[in-house]
Amino acid sequence: MASKQPFTDSDIADEAVRATCDDASICKRFATSKGYWTDLYVQYFVRQVGERKAPEINRGYYGRVKGMNLLIDAFLKKTQCDCQVVNLGAGLDTTFWRLKVENIMPKKFFEVDFPMIVARKIHHINTLLCCCVVIVFTVTFHLFNFVSLTDGHSLDSDRYCIIGADLRDFPTLEEKLKKFQINPELPTLFLSECVLVYMTAEQSSKLVHWVADTFPTAMFINYEQVNMNDRFGEIMIENLQRRQCNLAGVDLCQSLDSQKERFLSAGWKSVNALDMMTVYSMLPQEDVARIERLEFLDEKELLQQLLQHYCICWAVKDKLNLGEASILPN
């Protein structure tokens, strides 16, 4: 009987990165339970609300979700949904389900993540689709009449595809996207949220370079850390390192300019970046006022520091002249 191989430092680091999927999902579950925004589906992927999260964490996730959604919806509007979306490192994200409910679906929505995470998500989906009593899922049930479960780490239908792959294993990622019929001629939106930072600068640059070379009309939205060279940033890094979570690409998170340069050097034509303090100030202020009444925030300076250390960067290639470079959250 063969002995089990010992865990390597790389295995431990990958497990720590996978754990951040649960962290983000649990935080979103708690924030939605408090009424920060509506998500009809997160409860089916994260069953327990979990322990209380600090108000600054909830407001930070509110800004993240709303900022990303503004850009996603703007892209879909510009393309009139004649496009495809690829969510890299999607985890238990529910964006696909939101778009379906709001009837702003792209032609196809792809998700990619570690095979272990994908297997969990597919299990949740299969369980829920088999339980017809879950009324909220019946709105999407017809999408899965022709689902092809090729293995435990992938799911495919006409409009929705989940792929188990390591983003650092670039040849396999490219092969699987082609296998599930990604169409380079369609305008394509790539999403990543705190994903590229766990790849080396060389690995993430290779990925964004491939996207720029392969998709003539594309947009890449990246939510990630920024301003990581000050003391607050150092504390963030130290906290993650204590959990064996290495930010391999943190050198590209030093400033908004370094975030933009990753895309400009890879051939993207137009790149913008805003820290989350700026994004937060640009969100519809009536709704911001509403969520700020949900919980008393004692540490306003902490929220400001937190928002100043995350950003949204979006890069555009617009061969079809759809006007994507003009997309701004407003």
PDB file of C-alpha atoms in Angstrom, residues 6-216:
ATOM      1  CA  PRO A   6       3.535  14.627   2.952  1.00  0.00           C
ATOM      2  CA  PHE A   7       2.031  18.074   2.583  1.00  0.00           C
ATOM      3  CA  THR A   8       4.427  20.568   1.058  1.00  0.00           C
ATOM      4  CA  ASP A   9       4.681  24.277   1.819  1.00  0.00           C
ATOM      5  CA  SER A  10       2.943  24.849  -1.516  1.00  0.00           C
ATOM      6  CA  ASP A  11       0.027  22.604  -0.498  1.00  0.00           C
ATOM      7  CA  ILE A  12      -0.386  24.497   2.778  1.00  0.00           C
ATOM      8  CA  ALA A  13      -0.243  27.852   0.993  1.00  0.00           C
ATOM      9  CA  ASP A  14      -2.856  26.743  -1.555  1.00  0.00           C
ATOM     10  CA  GLU A  15      -5.145  25.551   1.249  1.00  0.00           C
ATOM     11  CA  ALA A  16      -4.803  28.954   2.914  1.00  0.00           C
ATOM     12  CA  VAL A  17      -5.752  30.661  -0.347  1.00  0.00           C
ATOM     13  CA  ARG A  18      -8.764  28.364  -0.738  1.00  0.00           C
ATOM     14  CA  ALA A  19      -9.821  29.314   2.795  1.00  0.00           C
ATOM     15  CA  THR A  20     -10.132  32.956   1.705  1.00  0.00           C
ATOM     16  CA  CYS A  21     -13.068  31.823  -0.453  1.00  0.00           C
ATOM     17  CA  ASP A  22     -14.959  30.871   2.695  1.00  0.00           C
ATOM     18  CA  ASP A  23     -13.906  34.070   4.456  1.00  0.00           C
ATOM     19  CA  ALA A  24     -15.335  36.258   1.698  1.00  0.00           C
ATOM     20  CA  SER A  25     -18.518  34.207   1.346  1.00  0.00           C
ATOM     21  CA  ILE A  26     -19.204  34.246   5.092  1.00  0.00           C
ATOM     22  CA  CYS A  27     -18.667  38.013   5.231  1.00  0.00           C
ATOM     23  CA  LYS A  28     -21.073  38.523   2.330  1.00  0.00           C
ATOM     24  CA  ARG A  29     -23.616  36.222   3.961  1.00  0.00           C
ATOM     25  CA  PHE A  30     -23.485  38.216   7.190  1.00  0.00           C
ATOM     26  CA  ALA A  31     -23.688  41.618   5.446  1.00  0.00           C
ATOM     27  CA  THR A  32     -26.734  40.556   3.423  1.00  0.00           C
ATOM     28  CA  SER A  33     -28.392  39.249   6.596  1.00  0.00           C
ATOM     29  CA  LYS A  34     -28.028  42.757   8.037  1.00  0.00           C
ATOM     30  CA  GLY A  35     -29.603  44.316   4.928  1.00  0.00           C
ATOM     31  CA  TYR A  36     -26.570  45.935   3.282  1.00  0.00           C
ATOM     32  CA  TRP A  37     -27.675  44.574  -0.096  1.00  0.00           C
ATOM     33  CA  THR A  38     -29.978  41.850  -1.398  1.00  0.00           C
ATOM     34  CA  ASP A  39     -28.637  38.481  -2.465  1.00  0.00           C
ATOM     35  CA  LEU A  40     -31.283  35.791  -2.891  1.00  0.00           C
ATOM     36  CA  TYR A  41     -28.736  33.025  -3.435  1.00  0.00           C
ATOM     37  CA  VAL A  42     -25.836  33.379  -1.018  1.00  0.00           C
ATOM     38  CA  GLN A  43     -27.838  31.631   1.720  1.00  0.00           C
ATOM     39  CA  TYR A  44     -27.851  28.432  -0.344  1.00  0.00           C
ATOM     40  CA  PHE A  45     -24.072  28.371  -0.685  1.00  0.00           C
ATOM     41  CA  VAL A  46     -23.312  29.591   2.855  1.00  0.00           C
ATOM     42  CA  ARG A  47     -25.931  28.099   5.168  1.00  0.00           C
ATOM     43  CA  GLN A  48     -24.960  29.780   8.448  1.00  0.00           C
ATOM     44  CA  VAL A  49     -24.874  33.540   9.005  1.00  0.00           C
ATOM     45  CA  GLY A  50     -21.885  33.086  11.266  1.00  0.00           C
ATOM     46  CA  GLU A  51     -20.476  35.328  13.946  1.00  0.00           C
ATOM     47  CA  ARG A  52     -20.946  39.076  13.878  1.00  0.00           C
ATOM     48  CA  LYS A  53     -18.673  41.069  11.587  1.00  0.00           C
ATOM     49  CA  ALA A  54     -17.500  44.568  12.428  1.00  0.00           C
ATOM     50  CA  PRO A  55     -19.439  47.420  10.746  1.00  0.00           C
ATOM     51  CA  GLU A  56     -16.357  48.565   8.818  1.00  0.00           C
ATOM     52  CA  ILE A  57     -16.039  45.060   7.323  1.00  0.00           C
ATOM     53  CA  ASN A  58     -19.693  45.103   6.270  1.00  0.00           C
ATOM     54  CA  ARG A  59     -19.362  48.542   4.690  1.00  0.00           C
ATOM     55  CA  GLY A  60     -16.178  47.445   2.941  1.00  0.00           C
ATOM     56  CA  TYR A  61     -17.942  44.463   1.388  1.00  0.00           C
ATOM     57  CA  TYR A  62     -20.884  46.688   0.456  1.00  0.00           C
ATOM     58  CA  GLY A  63     -18.525  48.988  -1.470  1.00  0.00           C
ATOM     59  CA  ARG A  64     -16.811  46.001  -3.102  1.00  0.00           C
ATOM     60  CA  VAL A  65     -20.057  44.370  -4.275  1.00  0.00           C
ATOM     61  CA  LYS A  66     -21.703  47.595  -5.415  1.00  0.00           C
ATOM     62  CA  GLY A  67     -18.577  48.870  -7.182  1.00  0.00           C
ATOM     63  CA  MET A  68     -18.040  45.624  -9.055  1.00  0.00           C
ATOM     64  CA  ASN A  69     -21.728  45.389  -9.962  1.00  0.00           C
ATOM     65  CA  LEU A  70     -21.757  48.895 -11.412  1.00  0.00           C
ATOM     66  CA  LEU A  71     -18.926  48.042 -13.796  1.00  0.00           C
ATOM     67  CA  ILE A  72     -20.326  44.600 -14.666  1.00  0.00           C
ATOM     68  CA  ASP A  73     -23.758  46.039 -15.445  1.00  0.00           C
ATOM     69  CA  ALA A  74     -22.239  48.882 -17.475  1.00  0.00           C
ATOM     70  CA  PHE A  75     -20.349  46.378 -19.642  1.00  0.00           C
ATOM     71  CA  LEU A  76     -23.501  44.315 -20.204  1.00  0.00           C
ATOM     72  CA  LYS A  77     -25.383  47.470 -21.154  1.00  0.00           C
ATOM     73  CA  LYS A  78     -22.659  48.581 -23.595  1.00  0.00           C
ATOM     74  CA  THR A  79     -22.678  45.177 -25.291  1.00  0.00           C
ATOM     75  CA  GLN A  80     -26.458  44.747 -25.009  1.00  0.00           C
ATOM     76  CA  CYS A  81     -25.656  41.390 -23.355  1.00  0.00           C
ATOM     77  CA  ASP A  82     -24.172  40.105 -26.626  1.00  0.00           C
ATOM     78  CA  CYS A  83     -21.075  39.035 -24.731  1.00  0.00           C
ATOM     79  CA  GLN A  84     -19.584  36.493 -22.350  1.00  0.00           C
ATOM     80  CA  VAL A  85     -18.298  36.796 -18.793  1.00  0.00           C
ATOM     81  CA  VAL A  86     -15.403  34.882 -17.209  1.00  0.00           C
ATOM     82  CA  ASN A  87     -15.158  35.033 -13.420  1.00  0.00           C
ATOM     83  CA  LEU A  88     -11.646  33.989 -12.391  1.00  0.00           C
ATOM     84  CA  GLY A  89     -11.346  32.588  -8.886  1.00  0.00           C
ATOM     85  CA  ALA A  90     -15.129  32.817  -8.567  1.00  0.00           C
ATOM     86  CA  GLY A  91     -15.429  30.804  -5.361  1.00  0.00           C
ATOM     87  CA  LEU A  92     -19.032  30.761  -4.140  1.00  0.00           C
ATOM     88  CA  ASP A  93     -19.839  34.049  -5.873  1.00  0.00           C
ATOM     89  CA  THR A  94     -23.483  34.513  -6.914  1.00  0.00           C
ATOM     90  CA  THR A  95     -23.134  37.076  -9.723  1.00  0.00           C
ATOM     91  CA  PHE A  96     -24.462  34.655 -12.348  1.00  0.00           C
ATOM     92  CA  TRP A  97     -27.672  34.160 -10.374  1.00  0.00           C
ATOM     93  CA  ARG A  98     -28.137  37.911  -9.843  1.00  0.00           C
ATOM     94  CA  LEU A  99     -27.826  38.586 -13.562  1.00  0.00           C
ATOM     95  CA  LYS A 100     -30.347  35.872 -14.317  1.00  0.00           C
ATOM     96  CA  VAL A 101     -32.892  37.304 -11.868  1.00  0.00           C
ATOM     97  CA  GLU A 102     -32.381  40.820 -13.244  1.00  0.00           C
ATOM     98  CA  ASN A 103     -32.660  39.527 -16.833  1.00  0.00           C
ATOM     99  CA  ILE A 104     -29.301  40.934 -17.931  1.00  0.00           C
ATOM    100  CA  MET A 105     -27.618  37.656 -18.774  1.00  0.00           C
ATOM    101  CA  PRO A 106     -24.633  37.450 -21.118  1.00  0.00           C
ATOM    102  CA  LYS A 107     -24.662  34.774 -23.799  1.00  0.00           C
ATOM    103  CA  LYS A 108     -22.574  32.609 -21.496  1.00  0.00           C
ATOM    104  CA  PHE A 109     -21.159  32.962 -17.999  1.00  0.00           C
ATOM    105  CA  PHE A 110     -17.968  31.061 -17.102  1.00  0.00           C
ATOM    106  CA  GLU A 111     -16.546  30.533 -13.629  1.00  0.00           C
ATOM    107  CA  VAL A 112     -13.076  29.174 -12.857  1.00  0.00           C
ATOM    108  CA  ASP A 113     -11.604  28.159  -9.509  1.00  0.00           C
ATOM    109  CA  PHE A 114      -9.605  25.428  -7.781  1.00  0.00           C
ATOM    110  CA  PRO A 115     -11.175  21.992  -8.480  1.00  0.00           C
ATOM    111  CA  MET A 116     -11.906  21.461  -4.772  1.00  0.00           C
ATOM    112  CA  ILE A 117     -13.931  24.679  -4.569  1.00  0.00           C
ATOM    113  CA  VAL A 118     -15.703  23.965  -7.860  1.00  0.00           C
ATOM    114  CA  ALA A 119     -16.702  20.492  -6.629  1.00  0.00           C
ATOM    115  CA  ARG A 120     -18.317  22.061  -3.553  1.00  0.00           C
ATOM    116  CA  LYS A 121     -20.220  24.604  -5.619  1.00  0.00           C
ATOM    117  CA  ILE A 122     -21.467  21.990  -8.070  1.00  0.00           C
ATOM    118  CA  HIS A 123     -22.624  19.853  -5.146  1.00  0.00           C
ATOM    119  CA  HIS A 124     -24.628  22.797  -3.754  1.00  0.00           C
ATOM    120  CA  ILE A 125     -26.195  23.489  -7.150  1.00  0.00           C
ATOM    121  CA  ASN A 126     -27.114  19.866  -7.802  1.00  0.00           C
ATOM    122  CA  THR A 127     -28.617  19.501  -4.335  1.00  0.00           C
ATOM    123  CA  LEU A 128     -30.722  22.619  -4.737  1.00  0.00           C
ATOM    124  CA  LEU A 129     -31.881  21.853  -8.258  1.00  0.00           C
ATOM    125  CA  CYS A 130     -33.065  18.434  -7.108  1.00  0.00           C
ATOM    126  CA  CYS A 131     -35.110  20.034  -4.322  1.00  0.00           C
ATOM    127  CA  CYS A 132     -37.977  21.651  -6.184  1.00  0.00           C
ATOM    128  CA  VAL A 133     -39.266  23.086  -2.908  1.00  0.00           C
ATOM    129  CA  VAL A 134     -36.490  25.667  -3.140  1.00  0.00           C
ATOM    130  CA  ILE A 135     -38.657  28.116  -5.025  1.00  0.00           C
ATOM    131  CA  VAL A 136     -36.001  30.744  -5.608  1.00  0.00           C
ATOM    132  CA  PHE A 137     -34.006  28.325  -7.776  1.00  0.00           C
ATOM    133  CA  THR A 138     -36.911  27.465 -10.060  1.00  0.00           C
ATOM    134  CA  VAL A 139     -36.312  30.686 -12.006  1.00  0.00           C
ATOM    135  CA  THR A 140     -33.070  29.157 -13.292  1.00  0.00           C
ATOM    136  CA  PHE A 141     -34.072  25.502 -13.394  1.00  0.00           C
ATOM    137  CA  HIS A 142     -34.703  25.506 -17.139  1.00  0.00           C
ATOM    138  CA  LEU A 143     -31.071  26.479 -17.732  1.00  0.00           C
ATOM    139  CA  PHE A 144     -29.994  23.079 -16.511  1.00  0.00           C
ATOM    140  CA  ASN A 145     -32.171  20.836 -18.679  1.00  0.00           C
ATOM    141  CA  PHE A 146     -29.096  20.094 -20.775  1.00  0.00           C
ATOM    142  CA  VAL A 147     -26.360  20.274 -18.169  1.00  0.00           C
ATOM    143  CA  SER A 148     -23.302  18.200 -18.976  1.00  0.00           C
ATOM    144  CA  LEU A 149     -21.428  17.017 -15.894  1.00  0.00           C
ATOM    145  CA  THR A 150     -18.215  15.860 -17.509  1.00  0.00           C
ATOM    146  CA  ASP A 151     -16.600  15.125 -14.134  1.00  0.00           C
ATOM    147  CA  GLY A 152     -16.856  16.216 -10.544  1.00  0.00           C
ATOM    148  CA  HIS A 153     -14.908  19.384 -11.284  1.00  0.00           C
ATOM    149  CA  SER A 154     -16.867  20.920 -14.152  1.00  0.00           C
ATOM    150  CA  LEU A 155     -20.415  21.751 -15.112  1.00  0.00           C
ATOM    151  CA  ASP A 156     -21.618  23.015 -18.469  1.00  0.00           C
ATOM    152  CA  SER A 157     -24.877  24.243 -19.972  1.00  0.00           C
ATOM    153  CA  ASP A 158     -25.835  26.639 -22.738  1.00  0.00           C
ATOM    154  CA  ARG A 159     -25.559  29.682 -20.482  1.00  0.00           C
ATOM    155  CA  TYR A 160     -23.486  28.684 -17.475  1.00  0.00           C
ATOM    156  CA  CYS A 161     -20.163  26.864 -17.137  1.00  0.00           C
ATOM    157  CA  ILE A 162     -18.075  26.104 -14.041  1.00  0.00           C
ATOM    158  CA  ILE A 163     -14.506  24.931 -14.592  1.00  0.00           C
ATOM    159  CA  GLY A 164     -12.103  23.446 -12.062  1.00  0.00           C
ATOM    160  CA  ALA A 165      -8.603  24.693 -12.864  1.00  0.00           C
ATOM    161  CA  ASP A 166      -5.565  26.265 -11.258  1.00  0.00           C
ATOM    162  CA  LEU A 167      -5.103  29.730 -12.800  1.00  0.00           C
ATOM    163  CA  ARG A 168      -1.338  29.287 -12.496  1.00  0.00           C
ATOM    164  CA  ASP A 169      -1.483  26.208 -14.729  1.00  0.00           C
ATOM    165  CA  PHE A 170      -2.017  28.337 -17.778  1.00  0.00           C
ATOM    166  CA  PRO A 171      -1.954  25.660 -20.534  1.00  0.00           C
ATOM    167  CA  THR A 172      -4.659  23.645 -18.748  1.00  0.00           C
ATOM    168  CA  LEU A 173      -6.779  26.750 -18.121  1.00  0.00           C
ATOM    169  CA  GLU A 174      -6.636  27.739 -21.785  1.00  0.00           C
ATOM    170  CA  GLU A 175      -7.412  24.179 -22.890  1.00  0.00           C
ATOM    171  CA  LYS A 176     -10.477  23.947 -20.639  1.00  0.00           C
ATOM    172  CA  LEU A 177     -11.879  27.320 -21.685  1.00  0.00           C
ATOM    173  CA  LYS A 178     -11.595  26.236 -25.317  1.00  0.00           C
ATOM    174  CA  LYS A 179     -13.152  22.866 -24.504  1.00  0.00           C
ATOM    175  CA  PHE A 180     -16.207  24.595 -23.085  1.00  0.00           C
ATOM    176  CA  GLN A 181     -16.451  26.782 -26.175  1.00  0.00           C
ATOM    177  CA  ILE A 182     -15.377  30.205 -25.085  1.00  0.00           C
ATOM    178  CA  ASN A 183     -15.685  32.495 -28.104  1.00  0.00           C
ATOM    179  CA  PRO A 184     -12.800  34.980 -28.594  1.00  0.00           C
ATOM    180  CA  GLU A 185     -14.855  36.937 -31.138  1.00  0.00           C
ATOM    181  CA  LEU A 186     -17.472  37.926 -28.562  1.00  0.00           C
ATOM    182  CA  PRO A 187     -16.896  40.936 -26.306  1.00  0.00           C
ATOM    183  CA  THR A 188     -15.671  39.332 -23.092  1.00  0.00           C
ATOM    184  CA  LEU A 189     -15.613  40.550 -19.506  1.00  0.00           C
ATOM    185  CA  PHE A 190     -13.040  39.038 -17.142  1.00  0.00           C
ATOM    186  CA  LEU A 191     -13.532  39.411 -13.387  1.00  0.00           C
ATOM    187  CA  SER A 192     -11.115  38.778 -10.533  1.00  0.00           C
ATOM    188  CA  GLU A 193     -11.499  39.696  -6.870  1.00  0.00           C
ATOM    189  CA  CYS A 194      -8.439  39.265  -4.649  1.00  0.00           C
ATOM    190  CA  VAL A 195      -7.167  36.546  -6.974  1.00  0.00           C
ATOM    191  CA  LEU A 196      -4.195  37.870  -8.957  1.00  0.00           C
ATOM    192  CA  VAL A 197      -2.440  38.897  -5.735  1.00  0.00           C
ATOM    193  CA  TYR A 198      -2.001  35.191  -4.852  1.00  0.00           C
ATOM    194  CA  MET A 199      -0.153  34.606  -8.123  1.00  0.00           C
ATOM    195  CA  THR A 200       3.402  35.728  -8.813  1.00  0.00           C
ATOM    196  CA  ALA A 201       3.775  38.867 -10.923  1.00  0.00           C
ATOM    197  CA  GLU A 202       4.992  36.692 -13.788  1.00  0.00           C
ATOM    198  CA  GLN A 203       1.964  34.381 -13.554  1.00  0.00           C
ATOM    199  CA  SER A 204      -0.646  37.144 -13.401  1.00  0.00           C
ATOM    200  CA  SER A 205       1.063  39.101 -16.165  1.00  0.00           C
ATOM    201  CA  LYS A 206       1.002  36.013 -18.363  1.00  0.00           C
ATOM    202  CA  LEU A 207      -2.717  35.649 -17.733  1.00  0.00           C
ATOM    203  CA  VAL A 208      -3.677  39.260 -18.489  1.00  0.00           C
ATOM    204  CA  HIS A 209      -1.364  39.194 -21.521  1.00  0.00           C
ATOM    205  CA  TRP A 210      -3.139  36.116 -22.889  1.00  0.00           C
ATOM    206  CA  VAL A 211      -6.525  37.784 -22.444  1.00  0.00           C
ATOM    207  CA  ALA A 212      -5.325  40.905 -24.262  1.00  0.00           C
ATOM    208  CA  ASP A 213      -3.863  38.830 -27.113  1.00  0.00           C
ATOM    209  CA  THR A 214      -6.842  36.484 -27.460  1.00  0.00           C
ATOM    210  CA  PHE A 215      -9.885  38.747 -27.084  1.00  0.00           C
ATOM    211  CA  PRO A 216      -9.963  41.783 -29.419  1.00  0.00           C
TER     212      PRO A 216
END
